Structure formats: C-alpha cells, structure tokens
mmCIF file of C-alpha atoms in Angstrom:
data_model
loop_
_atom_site.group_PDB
_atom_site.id
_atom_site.type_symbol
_atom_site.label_atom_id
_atom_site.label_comp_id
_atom_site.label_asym_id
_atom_site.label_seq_id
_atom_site.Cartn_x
_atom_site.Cartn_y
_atom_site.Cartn_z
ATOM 1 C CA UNK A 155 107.749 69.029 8.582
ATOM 2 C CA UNK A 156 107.976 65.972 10.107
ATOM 3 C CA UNK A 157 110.372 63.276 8.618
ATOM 4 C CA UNK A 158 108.472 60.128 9.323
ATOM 5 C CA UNK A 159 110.877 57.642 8.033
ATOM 6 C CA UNK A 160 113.061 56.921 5.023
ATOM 7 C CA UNK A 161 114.124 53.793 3.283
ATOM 8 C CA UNK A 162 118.173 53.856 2.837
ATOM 9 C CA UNK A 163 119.969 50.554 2.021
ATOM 10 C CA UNK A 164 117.053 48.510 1.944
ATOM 11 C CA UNK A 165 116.079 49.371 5.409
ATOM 12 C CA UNK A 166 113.520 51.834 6.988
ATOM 13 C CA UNK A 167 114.962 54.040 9.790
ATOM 14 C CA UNK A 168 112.434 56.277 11.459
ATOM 15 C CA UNK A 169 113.361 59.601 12.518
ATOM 16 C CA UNK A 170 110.958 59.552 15.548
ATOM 17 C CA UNK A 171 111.009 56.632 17.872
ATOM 18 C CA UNK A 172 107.677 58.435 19.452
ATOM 19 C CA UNK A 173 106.117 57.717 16.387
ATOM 20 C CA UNK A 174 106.312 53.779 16.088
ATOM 21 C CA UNK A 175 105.243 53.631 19.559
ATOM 22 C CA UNK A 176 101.896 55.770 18.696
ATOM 23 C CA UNK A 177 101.323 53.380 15.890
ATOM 24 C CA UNK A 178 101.569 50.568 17.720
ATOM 25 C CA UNK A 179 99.538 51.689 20.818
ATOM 26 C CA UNK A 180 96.574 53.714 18.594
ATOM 27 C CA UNK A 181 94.824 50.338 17.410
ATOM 28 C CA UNK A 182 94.903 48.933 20.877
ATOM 29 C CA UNK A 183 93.627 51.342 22.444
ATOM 30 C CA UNK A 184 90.624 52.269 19.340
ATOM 31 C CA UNK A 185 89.946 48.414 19.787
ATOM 32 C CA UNK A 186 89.790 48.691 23.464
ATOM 33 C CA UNK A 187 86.432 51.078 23.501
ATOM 34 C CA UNK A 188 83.513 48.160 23.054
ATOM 35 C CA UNK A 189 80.652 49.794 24.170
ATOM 36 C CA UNK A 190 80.653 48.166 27.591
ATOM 37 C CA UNK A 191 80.411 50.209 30.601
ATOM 38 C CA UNK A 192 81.861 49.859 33.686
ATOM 39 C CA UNK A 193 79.235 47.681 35.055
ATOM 40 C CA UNK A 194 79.938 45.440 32.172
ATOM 41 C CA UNK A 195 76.499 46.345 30.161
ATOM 42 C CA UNK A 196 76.127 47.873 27.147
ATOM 43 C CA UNK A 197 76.908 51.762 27.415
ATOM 44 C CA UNK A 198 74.266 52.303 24.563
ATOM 45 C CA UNK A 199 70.765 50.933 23.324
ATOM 46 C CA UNK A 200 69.457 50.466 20.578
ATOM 47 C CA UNK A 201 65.137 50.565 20.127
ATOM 48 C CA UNK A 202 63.966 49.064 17.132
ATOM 49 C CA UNK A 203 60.157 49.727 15.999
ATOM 50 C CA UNK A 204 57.951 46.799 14.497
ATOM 51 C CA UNK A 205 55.201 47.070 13.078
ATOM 52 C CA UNK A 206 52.728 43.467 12.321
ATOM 53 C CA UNK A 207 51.478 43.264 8.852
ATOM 54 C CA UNK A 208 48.285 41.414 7.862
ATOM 55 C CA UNK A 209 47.405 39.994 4.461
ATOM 56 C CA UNK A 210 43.648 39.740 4.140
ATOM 57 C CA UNK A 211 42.415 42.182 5.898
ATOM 58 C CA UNK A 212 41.827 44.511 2.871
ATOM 59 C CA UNK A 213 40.027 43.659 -0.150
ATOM 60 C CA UNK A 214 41.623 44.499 -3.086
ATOM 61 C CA UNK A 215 39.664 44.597 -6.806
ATOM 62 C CA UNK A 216 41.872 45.130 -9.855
ATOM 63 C CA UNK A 217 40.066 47.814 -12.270
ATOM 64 C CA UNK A 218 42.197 48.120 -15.171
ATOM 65 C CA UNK A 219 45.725 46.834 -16.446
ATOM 66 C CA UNK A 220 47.527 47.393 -19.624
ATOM 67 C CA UNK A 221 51.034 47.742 -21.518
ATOM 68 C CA UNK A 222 50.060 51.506 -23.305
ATOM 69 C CA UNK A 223 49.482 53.969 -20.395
ATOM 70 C CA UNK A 224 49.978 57.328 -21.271
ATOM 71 C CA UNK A 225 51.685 58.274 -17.777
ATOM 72 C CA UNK A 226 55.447 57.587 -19.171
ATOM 73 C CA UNK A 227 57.153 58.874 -15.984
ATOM 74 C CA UNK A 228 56.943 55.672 -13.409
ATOM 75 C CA UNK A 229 54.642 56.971 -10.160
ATOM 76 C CA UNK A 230 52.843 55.055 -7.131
ATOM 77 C CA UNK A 231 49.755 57.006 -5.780
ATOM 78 C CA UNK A 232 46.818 56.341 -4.073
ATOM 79 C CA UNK A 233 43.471 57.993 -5.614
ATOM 80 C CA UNK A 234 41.308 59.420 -2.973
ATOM 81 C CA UNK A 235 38.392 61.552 -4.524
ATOM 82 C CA UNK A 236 36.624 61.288 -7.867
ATOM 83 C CA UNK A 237 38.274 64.777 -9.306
ATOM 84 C CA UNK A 238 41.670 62.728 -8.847
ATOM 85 C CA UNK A 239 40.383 59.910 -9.755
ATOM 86 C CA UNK A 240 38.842 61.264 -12.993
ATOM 87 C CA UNK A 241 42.175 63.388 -13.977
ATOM 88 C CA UNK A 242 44.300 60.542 -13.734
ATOM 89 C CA UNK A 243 42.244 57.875 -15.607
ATOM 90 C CA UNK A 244 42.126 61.240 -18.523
ATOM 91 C CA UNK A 245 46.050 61.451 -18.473
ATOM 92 C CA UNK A 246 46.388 57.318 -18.661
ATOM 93 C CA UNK A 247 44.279 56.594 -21.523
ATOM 94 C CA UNK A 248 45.055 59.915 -23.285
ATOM 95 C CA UNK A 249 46.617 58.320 -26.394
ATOM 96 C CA UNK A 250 43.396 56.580 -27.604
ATOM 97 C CA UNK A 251 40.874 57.696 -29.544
ATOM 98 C CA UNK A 252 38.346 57.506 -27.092
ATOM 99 C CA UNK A 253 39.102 57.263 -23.200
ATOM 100 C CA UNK A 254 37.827 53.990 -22.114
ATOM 101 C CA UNK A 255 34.786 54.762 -19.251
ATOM 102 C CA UNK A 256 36.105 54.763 -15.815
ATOM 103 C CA UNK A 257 34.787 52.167 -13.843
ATOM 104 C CA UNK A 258 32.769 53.437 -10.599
ATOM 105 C CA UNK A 259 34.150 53.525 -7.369
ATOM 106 C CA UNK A 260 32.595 54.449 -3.542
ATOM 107 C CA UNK A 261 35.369 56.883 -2.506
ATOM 108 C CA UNK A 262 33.267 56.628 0.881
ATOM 109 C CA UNK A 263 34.503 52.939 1.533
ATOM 110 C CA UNK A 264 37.873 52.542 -0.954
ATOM 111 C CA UNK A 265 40.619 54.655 -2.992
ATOM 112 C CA UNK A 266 41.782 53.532 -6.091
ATOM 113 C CA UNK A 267 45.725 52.301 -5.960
ATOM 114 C CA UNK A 268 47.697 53.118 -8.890
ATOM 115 C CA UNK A 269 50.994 51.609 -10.636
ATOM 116 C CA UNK A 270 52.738 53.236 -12.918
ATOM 117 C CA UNK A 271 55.939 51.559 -14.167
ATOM 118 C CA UNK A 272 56.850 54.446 -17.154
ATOM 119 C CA UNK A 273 58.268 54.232 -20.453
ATOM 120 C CA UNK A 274 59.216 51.046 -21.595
ATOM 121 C CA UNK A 275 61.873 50.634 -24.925
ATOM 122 C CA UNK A 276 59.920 47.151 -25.771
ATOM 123 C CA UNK A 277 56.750 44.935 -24.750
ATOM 124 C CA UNK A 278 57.571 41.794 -22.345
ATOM 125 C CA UNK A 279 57.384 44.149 -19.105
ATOM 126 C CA UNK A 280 54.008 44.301 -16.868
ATOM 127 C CA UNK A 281 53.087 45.233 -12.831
ATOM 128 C CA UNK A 282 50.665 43.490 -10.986
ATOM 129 C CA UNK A 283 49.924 43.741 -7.206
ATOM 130 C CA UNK A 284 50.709 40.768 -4.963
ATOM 131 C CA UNK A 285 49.023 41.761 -1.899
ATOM 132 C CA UNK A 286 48.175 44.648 0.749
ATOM 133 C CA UNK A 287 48.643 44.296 4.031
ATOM 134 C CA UNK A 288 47.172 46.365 6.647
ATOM 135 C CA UNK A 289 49.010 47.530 9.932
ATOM 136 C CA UNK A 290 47.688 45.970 13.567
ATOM 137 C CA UNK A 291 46.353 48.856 14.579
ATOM 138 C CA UNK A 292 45.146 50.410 11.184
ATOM 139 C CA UNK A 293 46.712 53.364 9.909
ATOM 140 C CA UNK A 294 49.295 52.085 7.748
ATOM 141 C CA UNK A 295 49.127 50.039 4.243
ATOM 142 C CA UNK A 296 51.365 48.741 2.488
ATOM 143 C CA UNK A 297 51.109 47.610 -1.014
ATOM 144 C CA UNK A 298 53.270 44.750 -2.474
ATOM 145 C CA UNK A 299 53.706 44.719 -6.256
ATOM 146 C CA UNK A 300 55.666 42.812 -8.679
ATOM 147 C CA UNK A 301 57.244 44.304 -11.703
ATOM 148 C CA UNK A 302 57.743 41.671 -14.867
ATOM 149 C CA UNK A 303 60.560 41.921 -16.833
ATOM 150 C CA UNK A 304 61.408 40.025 -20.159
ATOM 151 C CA UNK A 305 64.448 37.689 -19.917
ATOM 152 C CA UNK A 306 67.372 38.108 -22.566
ATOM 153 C CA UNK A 307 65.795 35.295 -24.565
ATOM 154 C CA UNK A 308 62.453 36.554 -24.993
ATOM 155 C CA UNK A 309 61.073 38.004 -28.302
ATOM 156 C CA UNK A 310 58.845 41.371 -27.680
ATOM 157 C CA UNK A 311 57.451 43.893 -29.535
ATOM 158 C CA UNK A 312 59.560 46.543 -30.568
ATOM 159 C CA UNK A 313 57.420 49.341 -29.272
ATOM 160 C CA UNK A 314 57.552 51.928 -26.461
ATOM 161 C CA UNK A 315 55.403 50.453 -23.567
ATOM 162 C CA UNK A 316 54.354 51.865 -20.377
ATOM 163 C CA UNK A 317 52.686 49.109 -18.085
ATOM 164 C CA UNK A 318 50.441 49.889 -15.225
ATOM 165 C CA UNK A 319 47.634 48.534 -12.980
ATOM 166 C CA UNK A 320 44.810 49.739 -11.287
ATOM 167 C CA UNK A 321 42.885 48.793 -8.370
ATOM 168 C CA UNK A 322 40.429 49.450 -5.469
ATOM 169 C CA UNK A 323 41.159 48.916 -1.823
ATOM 170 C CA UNK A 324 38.548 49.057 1.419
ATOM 171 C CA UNK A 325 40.575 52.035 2.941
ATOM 172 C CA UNK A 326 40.466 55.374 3.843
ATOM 173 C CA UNK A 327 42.878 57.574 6.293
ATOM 174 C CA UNK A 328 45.652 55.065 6.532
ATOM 175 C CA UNK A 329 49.201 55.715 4.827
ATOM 176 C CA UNK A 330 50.026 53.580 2.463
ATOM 177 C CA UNK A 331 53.347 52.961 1.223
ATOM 178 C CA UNK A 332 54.211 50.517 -1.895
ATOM 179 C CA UNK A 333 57.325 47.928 -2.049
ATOM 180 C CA UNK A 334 58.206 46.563 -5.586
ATOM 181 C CA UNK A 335 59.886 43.419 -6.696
ATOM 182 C CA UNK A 336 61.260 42.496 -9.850
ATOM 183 C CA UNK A 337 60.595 39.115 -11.694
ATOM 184 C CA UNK A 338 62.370 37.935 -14.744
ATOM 185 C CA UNK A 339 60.249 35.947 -16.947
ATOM 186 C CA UNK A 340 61.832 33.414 -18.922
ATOM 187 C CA UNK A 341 60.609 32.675 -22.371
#
C-alpha cells in the first residue's frame, strides 16, 4: 500500500517525493492536449446539420379542441387514414353520451394532427398549436404547440381535465415531429 502522505505536527510530509512531482506535472501536461495539430489546425471537426424551416407553407385548420378528452395518457400523433382517424376520435369523446360527428377530412391532400396533453388534477390548462413549419426541401414537419397552464393565483374547476386539440394539415409523406412550450397564464 502506498503511504501517500501523513499530517504529523501540523505539517504534511509525503512519503514519495515521485508523487508530488506527478501531481504537479499531470495538469500541465492534460492542459497541454488542445486539439491543435502540428500544423497548428484543429486535429478534429465538427459537421453540424441545418435544416431551414418555413412558416406558411402548410395550411393548418383546427377541427376540434376541448378540456374533457377521454385520452388521459398525454400523446402527439399524426392521423393518416380514416380507420385511424375514426378510432381515435371514438377513444377521445368516449365519455359522452353520444360521440360528437367527426368532421370530414381528404386523407388524399391532409392528415389530421393530434394533441393530447393527459390527465389534468384541475381546469385552467389547454394546448393550442402555434404554427407548422415545413422543411426546404419537404419531407420534414414540425409542429409548434403551446401548452397553457394556470398560474398559482388562478381559481379553476376542481375537476380532472384532459385538454387536447385537433387539426388538419396539407401533408402527406413528410415526418413530422412536435415541439411544446409552456405558458403560464396569469389570472
């Protein structure tokens, strides 16, 4: 085992000498390896893939919004055939008395966006989306939404919510992907 140092009258004594000089000379010599080569550019790279975004170029139609969805587990999805479609607007509305009619949609020319925040303890809370943008070269979507959430002042219902939002957008093939914000509303 190797005796490192010990304190005896107040003053350290190390048993190595070997082992100051390591301690002092390690950092340096860590410090000393920049990433600069010998030709005095970087020794790595770094590539860094952007992507332009457009707002505008899809349309976007809200279809339905509410506080009471049925769908109590939060979820982001993108609705491409009437079956879907159909078997998620039956699983939203599923605790009324009678399912609201679904409005119509062309799934040759859109898909139907969907934005689920979950279960709610109170009222006060609601999604709406913001914007889509649509990629340069097509392929990519992304879907901006903001998520409302009731400041500490406000007075809401006591009841278990689960606020979501529907809506259409001119797309087909393209990914989509969704980014959320949250905004406190002060009462």
């Amino acid at each position: 085992m190797l005796n490192v140092g010990s304190q005896r009258d107040g003053q350290w004594s190390f048993a190595r000498p070997s082992f100051v000089l390591l301690a002092v000379l390690l950092p340096m010599v860590v410090g000393g390896c920049n990433g600069i080569d010998t030709n005095g550019g970087p020794s790595f790279t770094t590539e860094v893939a952007t992507e332009t975004l457009h707002a505008g170029a899809v349309n976007v139609d809200q279809i339905d919004r509410g506080q009471y969805g049925d769908i109590v587990e939060g979820t982001q999805t993108v609705l491409r055939d009437e079956e879907t479609y159909a078997s998620f607007w039956e699983r939203l509305h599923a605790d009324r008395n009678s399912v609201p009619d679904r409005p119509e949609v062309d799934f040759e020319e859109k898909v139907v966006v969907a934005i689920v925040l979950g279960r709610r303890s109170t009222g006060g809370y609601g999604v709406e989306i913001d914007e889509v943008l649509a990629s340069d070269g097509g392929g990519r979507i992304q879907v901006q939404f903001a998520e409302t959430v009731p400041g500490n002042n406000c007075v809401v219902t006591q009841a278990l919510t689960s606020p979501y939002v529907l809506a259409t957008v001119e797309a087909q093939d393209e990914d989509f992907t969704f980014e959320g914000a949250e905004e406190t509303r002060s009462c």
